[in-house]
PDB file of C-alpha atoms in Angstrom:
ATOM      1  CA  UNK J   1     106.821 210.916  23.801  1.00  0.00           C
ATOM      2  CA  UNK J   2     107.026 207.352  25.485  1.00  0.00           C
ATOM      3  CA  UNK J   3     109.049 207.248  29.185  1.00  0.00           C
ATOM      4  CA  UNK J   4     111.956 204.809  28.605  1.00  0.00           C
ATOM      5  CA  UNK J   5     113.331 203.258  31.857  1.00  0.00           C
ATOM      6  CA  UNK J   6     115.496 200.475  32.684  1.00  0.00           C
ATOM      7  CA  UNK J   7     113.617 199.709  35.791  1.00  0.00           C
ATOM      8  CA  UNK J   8     110.836 197.344  34.980  1.00  0.00           C
ATOM      9  CA  UNK J   9     108.190 196.401  37.332  1.00  0.00           C
ATOM     10  CA  UNK J  10     110.342 192.616  37.401  1.00  0.00           C
ATOM     11  CA  UNK J  11     113.384 194.617  38.193  1.00  0.00           C
ATOM     12  CA  UNK J  12     111.731 197.068  40.739  1.00  0.00           C
ATOM     13  CA  UNK J  13     110.220 193.891  42.737  1.00  0.00           C
ATOM     14  CA  UNK J  14     113.707 191.591  42.338  1.00  0.00           C
ATOM     15  CA  UNK J  15     115.291 194.842  44.321  1.00  0.00           C
ATOM     16  CA  UNK J  16     112.582 194.696  46.962  1.00  0.00           C
ATOM     17  CA  UNK J  17     112.429 191.360  47.578  1.00  0.00           C
ATOM     18  CA  UNK J  18     116.887 191.604  47.392  1.00  0.00           C
ATOM     19  CA  UNK J  19     116.361 194.622  49.899  1.00  0.00           C
ATOM     20  CA  UNK J  20     114.025 192.810  52.377  1.00  0.00           C
ATOM     21  CA  UNK J  21     115.797 189.441  52.357  1.00  0.00           C
ATOM     22  CA  UNK J  22     118.956 191.295  53.198  1.00  0.00           C
ATOM     23  CA  UNK J  23     117.313 192.871  55.708  1.00  0.00           C
ATOM     24  CA  UNK J  24     115.840 189.981  56.805  1.00  0.00           C
ATOM     25  CA  UNK J  25     119.503 188.124  57.222  1.00  0.00           C
ATOM     26  CA  UNK J  26     121.407 190.313  58.702  1.00  0.00           C
ATOM     27  CA  UNK J  27     118.763 191.227  61.658  1.00  0.00           C
ATOM     28  CA  UNK J  28     118.250 187.364  62.345  1.00  0.00           C
ATOM     29  CA  UNK J  29     122.049 187.284  62.524  1.00  0.00           C
ATOM     30  CA  UNK J  30     122.506 189.903  64.854  1.00  0.00           C
ATOM     31  CA  UNK J  31     119.547 188.635  66.695  1.00  0.00           C
ATOM     32  CA  UNK J  32     121.589 185.527  66.870  1.00  0.00           C
ATOM     33  CA  UNK J  33     124.871 186.994  68.138  1.00  0.00           C
ATOM     34  CA  UNK J  34     122.980 188.771  70.878  1.00  0.00           C
ATOM     35  CA  UNK J  35     120.525 185.877  72.071  1.00  0.00           C
ATOM     36  CA  UNK J  36     122.429 182.628  71.982  1.00  0.00           C
ATOM     37  CA  UNK J  37     120.286 180.290  73.104  1.00  0.00           C
ATOM     38  CA  UNK J  38     118.200 177.276  71.891  1.00  0.00           C
ATOM     39  CA  UNK J  39     114.318 179.091  72.284  1.00  0.00           C
ATOM     40  CA  UNK J  40     116.143 182.096  70.509  1.00  0.00           C
ATOM     41  CA  UNK J  41     117.273 179.847  67.754  1.00  0.00           C
ATOM     42  CA  UNK J  42     114.074 178.498  66.924  1.00  0.00           C
ATOM     43  CA  UNK J  43     112.073 181.609  67.040  1.00  0.00           C
ATOM     44  CA  UNK J  44     114.886 183.010  64.899  1.00  0.00           C
ATOM     45  CA  UNK J  45     113.906 180.142  61.941  1.00  0.00           C
ATOM     46  CA  UNK J  46     110.541 181.305  62.654  1.00  0.00           C
ATOM     47  CA  UNK J  47     110.924 184.548  62.391  1.00  0.00           C
ATOM     48  CA  UNK J  48     113.081 184.350  59.234  1.00  0.00           C
ATOM     49  CA  UNK J  49     110.436 182.131  57.654  1.00  0.00           C
ATOM     50  CA  UNK J  50     107.617 184.528  58.336  1.00  0.00           C
ATOM     51  CA  UNK J  51     109.475 187.427  57.294  1.00  0.00           C
ATOM     52  CA  UNK J  52     110.502 185.698  53.751  1.00  0.00           C
ATOM     53  CA  UNK J  53     106.609 184.905  53.162  1.00  0.00           C
ATOM     54  CA  UNK J  54     105.875 188.584  53.993  1.00  0.00           C
ATOM     55  CA  UNK J  55     108.366 189.950  51.330  1.00  0.00           C
ATOM     56  CA  UNK J  56     107.289 187.188  48.924  1.00  0.00           C
ATOM     57  CA  UNK J  57     103.376 188.134  49.667  1.00  0.00           C
ATOM     58  CA  UNK J  58     104.252 192.262  49.134  1.00  0.00           C
ATOM     59  CA  UNK J  59     106.493 191.751  46.264  1.00  0.00           C
ATOM     60  CA  UNK J  60     103.434 190.154  44.132  1.00  0.00           C
ATOM     61  CA  UNK J  61     101.108 192.377  45.410  1.00  0.00           C
ATOM     62  CA  UNK J  62     104.004 195.521  44.331  1.00  0.00           C
ATOM     63  CA  UNK J  63     104.741 193.740  41.194  1.00  0.00           C
ATOM     64  CA  UNK J  64     100.712 194.068  40.430  1.00  0.00           C
ATOM     65  CA  UNK J  65     100.528 197.019  41.361  1.00  0.00           C
ATOM     66  CA  UNK J  66     103.402 198.818  39.103  1.00  0.00           C
ATOM     67  CA  UNK J  67     102.540 196.346  36.148  1.00  0.00           C
ATOM     68  CA  UNK J  68      98.739 197.535  36.587  1.00  0.00           C
ATOM     69  CA  UNK J  69     100.600 201.115  36.709  1.00  0.00           C
ATOM     70  CA  UNK J  70     102.928 200.666  34.035  1.00  0.00           C
ATOM     71  CA  UNK J  71     100.130 199.134  31.585  1.00  0.00           C
ATOM     72  CA  UNK J  72      98.143 202.114  31.980  1.00  0.00           C
ATOM     73  CA  UNK J  73     100.968 205.104  31.970  1.00  0.00           C
ATOM     74  CA  UNK J  74     101.157 202.884  28.424  1.00  0.00           C
ATOM     75  CA  UNK J  75      98.144 203.292  27.090  1.00  0.00           C
ATOM     76  CA  UNK J  76      97.845 207.097  27.720  1.00  0.00           C
ATOM     77  CA  UNK J  77     101.331 207.740  26.041  1.00  0.00           C
ATOM     78  CA  UNK J  78     100.199 205.636  23.160  1.00  0.00           C
ATOM     79  CA  UNK J  79      96.889 207.961  22.946  1.00  0.00           C
ATOM     80  CA  UNK J  80      99.254 211.074  23.463  1.00  0.00           C
ATOM     81  CA  UNK J  81     100.791 210.008  20.635  1.00  0.00           C
ATOM     82  CA  UNK J  82      98.460 209.061  18.087  1.00  0.00           C
ATOM     83  CA  UNK J  83      96.682 212.228  19.220  1.00  0.00           C
ATOM     84  CA  UNK J  84      99.922 214.065  18.478  1.00  0.00           C
ATOM     85  CA  UNK J  85     100.340 212.595  15.246  1.00  0.00           C
ATOM     86  CA  UNK J  86      96.568 213.488  14.010  1.00  0.00           C
ATOM     87  CA  UNK J  87      97.098 216.836  15.440  1.00  0.00           C
ATOM     88  CA  UNK J  88     100.331 217.392  13.114  1.00  0.00           C
ATOM     89  CA  UNK J  89      98.644 215.557  10.171  1.00  0.00           C
ATOM     90  CA  UNK J  90      95.532 218.296  10.599  1.00  0.00           C
ATOM     91  CA  UNK J  91      98.042 221.013  11.134  1.00  0.00           C
ATOM     92  CA  UNK J  92      99.623 220.309   7.873  1.00  0.00           C
ATOM     93  CA  UNK J  93      97.261 219.946   5.432  1.00  0.00           C
ATOM     94  CA  UNK J  94      95.896 223.049   6.893  1.00  0.00           C
ATOM     95  CA  UNK J  95      95.756 225.958   3.848  1.00  0.00           C
ATOM     96  CA  UNK J  96      96.307 228.582   6.866  1.00  0.00           C
ATOM     97  CA  UNK J  97      99.860 229.036   8.200  1.00  0.00           C
ATOM     98  CA  UNK J  98     100.336 228.286  11.781  1.00  0.00           C
ATOM     99  CA  UNK J  99     103.033 229.132  14.093  1.00  0.00           C
ATOM    100  CA  UNK J 100     103.279 227.889  18.042  1.00  0.00           C
ATOM    101  CA  UNK J 101     105.974 230.626  19.357  1.00  0.00           C
ATOM    102  CA  UNK J 102     107.649 230.363  23.487  1.00  0.00           C
ATOM    103  CA  UNK J 103     107.936 232.652  25.812  1.00  0.00           C
ATOM    104  CA  UNK J 104     110.956 233.751  24.213  1.00  0.00           C
ATOM    105  CA  UNK J 105     109.667 234.360  20.671  1.00  0.00           C
ATOM    106  CA  UNK J 106     110.951 231.249  19.257  1.00  0.00           C
ATOM    107  CA  UNK J 107     109.029 228.969  16.817  1.00  0.00           C
ATOM    108  CA  UNK J 108     108.127 225.169  18.732  1.00  0.00           C
ATOM    109  CA  UNK J 109     106.063 224.133  16.003  1.00  0.00           C
ATOM    110  CA  UNK J 110     105.016 225.611  12.304  1.00  0.00           C
ATOM    111  CA  UNK J 111     103.484 223.518   9.581  1.00  0.00           C
ATOM    112  CA  UNK J 112     103.915 223.414   5.105  1.00  0.00           C
ATOM    113  CA  UNK J 113     102.152 225.938   5.138  1.00  0.00           C
ATOM    114  CA  UNK J 114     103.785 228.724   6.831  1.00  0.00           C
ATOM    115  CA  UNK J 115     107.168 227.561   6.033  1.00  0.00           C
ATOM    116  CA  UNK J 116     106.074 228.425   2.462  1.00  0.00           C
ATOM    117  CA  UNK J 117     105.130 231.336   3.093  1.00  0.00           C
ATOM    118  CA  UNK J 118     107.771 232.841   5.841  1.00  0.00           C
ATOM    119  CA  UNK J 119     110.147 229.958   5.385  1.00  0.00           C
ATOM    120  CA  UNK J 120     110.191 229.704   9.572  1.00  0.00           C
ATOM    121  CA  UNK J 121     111.777 226.471  10.618  1.00  0.00           C
ATOM    122  CA  UNK J 122     111.502 225.491  14.483  1.00  0.00           C
ATOM    123  CA  UNK J 123     113.764 227.012  16.504  1.00  0.00           C
ATOM    124  CA  UNK J 124     113.494 230.332  14.757  1.00  0.00           C
ATOM    125  CA  UNK J 125     113.266 233.650  16.096  1.00  0.00           C
ATOM    126  CA  UNK J 126     109.766 235.701  15.295  1.00  0.00           C
ATOM    127  CA  UNK J 127     111.822 238.603  14.206  1.00  0.00           C
ATOM    128  CA  UNK J 128     113.122 236.733  11.525  1.00  0.00           C
ATOM    129  CA  UNK J 129     109.420 237.379   9.101  1.00  0.00           C
ATOM    130  CA  UNK J 130     109.911 241.071   9.872  1.00  0.00           C
ATOM    131  CA  UNK J 131     112.520 241.439   7.267  1.00  0.00           C
ATOM    132  CA  UNK J 132     109.823 240.321   4.502  1.00  0.00           C
ATOM    133  CA  UNK J 133     106.618 242.312   5.323  1.00  0.00           C
ATOM    134  CA  UNK J 134     105.329 245.670   5.739  1.00  0.00           C
ATOM    135  CA  UNK J 135     102.210 246.660   7.472  1.00  0.00           C
ATOM    136  CA  UNK J 136      98.902 246.877   4.649  1.00  0.00           C
ATOM    137  CA  UNK J 137      99.883 250.782   4.535  1.00  0.00           C
ATOM    138  CA  UNK J 138     103.468 250.021   2.750  1.00  0.00           C
ATOM    139  CA  UNK J 139     105.049 251.562   6.175  1.00  0.00           C
ATOM    140  CA  UNK J 140     107.815 249.554   8.161  1.00  0.00           C
ATOM    141  CA  UNK J 141     106.164 247.024   9.839  1.00  0.00           C
ATOM    142  CA  UNK J 142     107.732 247.969  13.389  1.00  0.00           C
ATOM    143  CA  UNK J 143     108.332 244.927  15.991  1.00  0.00           C
ATOM    144  CA  UNK J 144     105.549 246.429  18.138  1.00  0.00           C
ATOM    145  CA  UNK J 145     103.014 245.974  15.588  1.00  0.00           C
ATOM    146  CA  UNK J 146     104.172 242.207  15.300  1.00  0.00           C
ATOM    147  CA  UNK J 147     100.951 239.400  16.542  1.00  0.00           C
ATOM    148  CA  UNK J 148     103.319 237.877  18.986  1.00  0.00           C
ATOM    149  CA  UNK J 149     104.310 241.145  20.752  1.00  0.00           C
ATOM    150  CA  UNK J 150     100.881 242.236  21.148  1.00  0.00           C
ATOM    151  CA  UNK J 151      99.805 239.057  22.721  1.00  0.00           C
ATOM    152  CA  UNK J 152     102.930 238.944  25.290  1.00  0.00           C
ATOM    153  CA  UNK J 153     102.505 243.008  26.313  1.00  0.00           C
ATOM    154  CA  UNK J 154      98.307 242.703  26.595  1.00  0.00           C
ATOM    155  CA  UNK J 155      97.313 239.373  26.919  1.00  0.00           C
ATOM    156  CA  UNK J 156      94.779 239.588  24.569  1.00  0.00           C
ATOM    157  CA  UNK J 157      94.160 237.719  21.254  1.00  0.00           C
ATOM    158  CA  UNK J 158      94.615 240.124  18.617  1.00  0.00           C
ATOM    159  CA  UNK J 159      93.014 239.735  14.848  1.00  0.00           C
ATOM    160  CA  UNK J 160      92.947 240.636  11.589  1.00  0.00           C
ATOM    161  CA  UNK J 161      96.640 241.939  11.286  1.00  0.00           C
ATOM    162  CA  UNK J 162      97.359 243.029   7.611  1.00  0.00           C
ATOM    163  CA  UNK J 163     100.450 242.883   6.178  1.00  0.00           C
ATOM    164  CA  UNK J 164     101.930 242.995   2.701  1.00  0.00           C
ATOM    165  CA  UNK J 165     104.781 239.846   2.216  1.00  0.00           C
ATOM    166  CA  UNK J 166     106.898 240.463  -0.517  1.00  0.00           C
ATOM    167  CA  UNK J 167     107.496 237.968  -2.504  1.00  0.00           C
ATOM    168  CA  UNK J 168     109.661 237.846  -6.243  1.00  0.00           C
ATOM    169  CA  UNK J 169     106.515 236.098  -8.111  1.00  0.00           C
ATOM    170  CA  UNK J 170     104.655 239.514  -6.475  1.00  0.00           C
ATOM    171  CA  UNK J 171     103.612 240.747  -3.341  1.00  0.00           C
ATOM    172  CA  UNK J 172     101.473 238.674  -1.165  1.00  0.00           C
ATOM    173  CA  UNK J 173      98.604 240.273   1.275  1.00  0.00           C
ATOM    174  CA  UNK J 174      98.375 238.419   4.773  1.00  0.00           C
ATOM    175  CA  UNK J 175      95.834 238.481   7.688  1.00  0.00           C
ATOM    176  CA  UNK J 176      97.343 237.188  10.890  1.00  0.00           C
ATOM    177  CA  UNK J 177      95.519 236.418  14.017  1.00  0.00           C
ATOM    178  CA  UNK J 178      97.164 235.327  17.686  1.00  0.00           C
ATOM    179  CA  UNK J 179      96.458 233.987  20.754  1.00  0.00           C
ATOM    180  CA  UNK J 180      98.010 233.155  24.280  1.00  0.00           C
ATOM    181  CA  UNK J 181      98.979 229.785  25.313  1.00  0.00           C
ATOM    182  CA  UNK J 182      99.126 229.497  28.771  1.00  0.00           C
ATOM    183  CA  UNK J 183     100.441 226.469  31.211  1.00  0.00           C
ATOM    184  CA  UNK J 184      99.201 224.482  34.174  1.00  0.00           C
ATOM    185  CA  UNK J 185      99.598 228.215  36.502  1.00  0.00           C
ATOM    186  CA  UNK J 186      97.823 230.204  33.697  1.00  0.00           C
ATOM    187  CA  UNK J 187     100.530 232.070  33.044  1.00  0.00           C
ATOM    188  CA  UNK J 188     101.076 232.923  29.294  1.00  0.00           C
ATOM    189  CA  UNK J 189     103.318 230.245  28.177  1.00  0.00           C
ATOM    190  CA  UNK J 190     103.610 230.998  24.332  1.00  0.00           C
ATOM    191  CA  UNK J 191     101.183 232.249  21.413  1.00  0.00           C
ATOM    192  CA  UNK J 192      99.852 230.586  18.693  1.00  0.00           C
ATOM    193  CA  UNK J 193      99.268 232.532  15.060  1.00  0.00           C
ATOM    194  CA  UNK J 194      97.470 231.456  11.914  1.00  0.00           C
ATOM    195  CA  UNK J 195      98.722 233.271   8.588  1.00  0.00           C
ATOM    196  CA  UNK J 196      95.934 233.556   6.206  1.00  0.00           C
ATOM    197  CA  UNK J 197      97.031 234.065   2.437  1.00  0.00           C
ATOM    198  CA  UNK J 198      93.852 237.189   1.257  1.00  0.00           C
ATOM    199  CA  UNK J 199      95.947 238.546  -1.886  1.00  0.00           C
ATOM    200  CA  UNK J 200      92.780 237.009  -4.283  1.00  0.00           C
ATOM    201  CA  UNK J 201      90.106 238.229  -1.425  1.00  0.00           C
ATOM    202  CA  UNK J 202      91.756 241.705  -1.733  1.00  0.00           C
ATOM    203  CA  UNK J 203      92.413 241.339  -5.469  1.00  0.00           C
ATOM    204  CA  UNK J 204      88.048 241.147  -5.541  1.00  0.00           C
ATOM    205  CA  UNK J 205      87.373 244.063  -3.484  1.00  0.00           C
ATOM    206  CA  UNK J 206      89.396 245.937  -5.435  1.00  0.00           C
ATOM    207  CA  UNK J 207      87.972 244.571  -8.813  1.00  0.00           C
ATOM    208  CA  UNK J 208      84.326 244.665  -7.170  1.00  0.00           C
ATOM    209  CA  UNK J 209      85.070 248.488  -5.965  1.00  0.00           C
ATOM    210  CA  UNK J 210      86.517 249.536  -9.700  1.00  0.00           C
ATOM    211  CA  UNK J 211      83.355 247.648 -11.226  1.00  0.00           C
ATOM    212  CA  UNK J 212      81.006 249.323  -8.986  1.00  0.00           C
ATOM    213  CA  UNK J 213      82.778 252.904  -9.810  1.00  0.00           C
ATOM    214  CA  UNK J 214      82.683 252.168 -13.276  1.00  0.00           C
ATOM    215  CA  UNK J 215      78.807 251.156 -13.190  1.00  0.00           C
ATOM    216  CA  UNK J 216      77.980 254.480 -11.172  1.00  0.00           C
ATOM    217  CA  UNK J 217      79.996 256.706 -13.693  1.00  0.00           C
ATOM    218  CA  UNK J 218      77.728 255.023 -16.771  1.00  0.00           C
ATOM    219  CA  UNK J 219      74.706 255.347 -14.669  1.00  0.00           C
ATOM    220  CA  UNK J 220      75.332 259.053 -14.197  1.00  0.00           C
ATOM    221  CA  UNK J 221      76.532 259.209 -17.943  1.00  0.00           C
ATOM    222  CA  UNK J 222      73.074 257.896 -19.120  1.00  0.00           C
ATOM    223  CA  UNK J 223      71.270 260.103 -16.723  1.00  0.00           C
ATOM    224  CA  UNK J 224      72.984 262.972 -18.023  1.00  0.00           C
ATOM    225  CA  UNK J 225      72.393 261.833 -21.703  1.00  0.00           C
ATOM    226  CA  UNK J 226      69.161 261.416 -21.330  1.00  0.00           C
ATOM    227  CA  UNK J 227      68.382 264.642 -19.614  1.00  0.00           C
ATOM    228  CA  UNK J 228      69.820 266.447 -22.679  1.00  0.00           C
ATOM    229  CA  UNK J 229      67.684 264.772 -24.917  1.00  0.00           C
ATOM    230  CA  UNK J 230      64.310 265.270 -22.840  1.00  0.00           C
ATOM    231  CA  UNK J 231      65.648 268.965 -22.738  1.00  0.00           C
ATOM    232  CA  UNK J 232      66.236 269.202 -26.635  1.00  0.00           C
ATOM    233  CA  UNK J 233      62.898 267.413 -27.693  1.00  0.00           C
ATOM    234  CA  UNK J 234      60.773 269.250 -25.053  1.00  0.00           C
ATOM    235  CA  UNK J 235      61.464 272.852 -27.471  1.00  0.00           C
ATOM    236  CA  UNK J 236      60.945 270.770 -30.353  1.00  0.00           C
ATOM    237  CA  UNK J 237      57.518 269.286 -29.692  1.00  0.00           C
ATOM    238  CA  UNK J 238      56.131 272.742 -29.004  1.00  0.00           C
ATOM    239  CA  UNK J 239      56.904 274.006 -32.153  1.00  0.00           C
ATOM    240  CA  UNK J 240      55.942 271.107 -33.840  1.00  0.00           C
ATOM    241  CA  UNK J 241      52.399 271.380 -32.271  1.00  0.00           C
ATOM    242  CA  UNK J 242      52.060 274.835 -33.217  1.00  0.00           C
ATOM    243  CA  UNK J 243      53.269 274.636 -36.621  1.00  0.00           C
ATOM    244  CA  UNK J 244      50.100 271.890 -36.637  1.00  0.00           C
ATOM    245  CA  UNK J 245      47.598 274.415 -35.230  1.00  0.00           C
ATOM    246  CA  UNK J 246      48.984 276.869 -37.752  1.00  0.00           C
TER     247      UNK J 246
END
């Protein structure tokens, strides 16, 4: 955000010159009233000229310094604006949900994915999502289990917190990571969380596990039949050999 002010470098310098000129005139008038003679008047005029020259010279120097500082500040602000826009662009195109909470648990930033998953908007409370989710074991997701609360209480990041989001189109399995954000003094100033939809991954794990179980059953059945066949063929082979011998 750009700093908005009505005090431009030109106005600051003009104010400085006005105050300086007012001081010169008033101080000269005071000296003239106290020491009214020809030598004093001449000296007074020379001091006035010298004073005005000093004010104008320092005003020009001040203008140059302020203008240079303002240009540098404006450039930094534009760079910050570009970085902010770039960051928001990255966040909005991220397939994971990104939510930033302040110390009180109020959402200060959320990307499109997070808004689609939880409906969390800037200004919402972290508790607003608790009513929509359960723990991975289908038990109630308590407030103390919320990644935001865990990070604020311990000061440490948390990773892989799984929960189930109830959705009209079908339950969604989520994995949540969270990490603290710090202010300039090193104190925790908020929490950033990333939310990943792992439903497809979990379904693939279940399908893989079911496939492995089915394959294990087939192998066991095949081995059992092979063993039974071997046991049945052995006596028959012996009997056939005995009959041929006689």
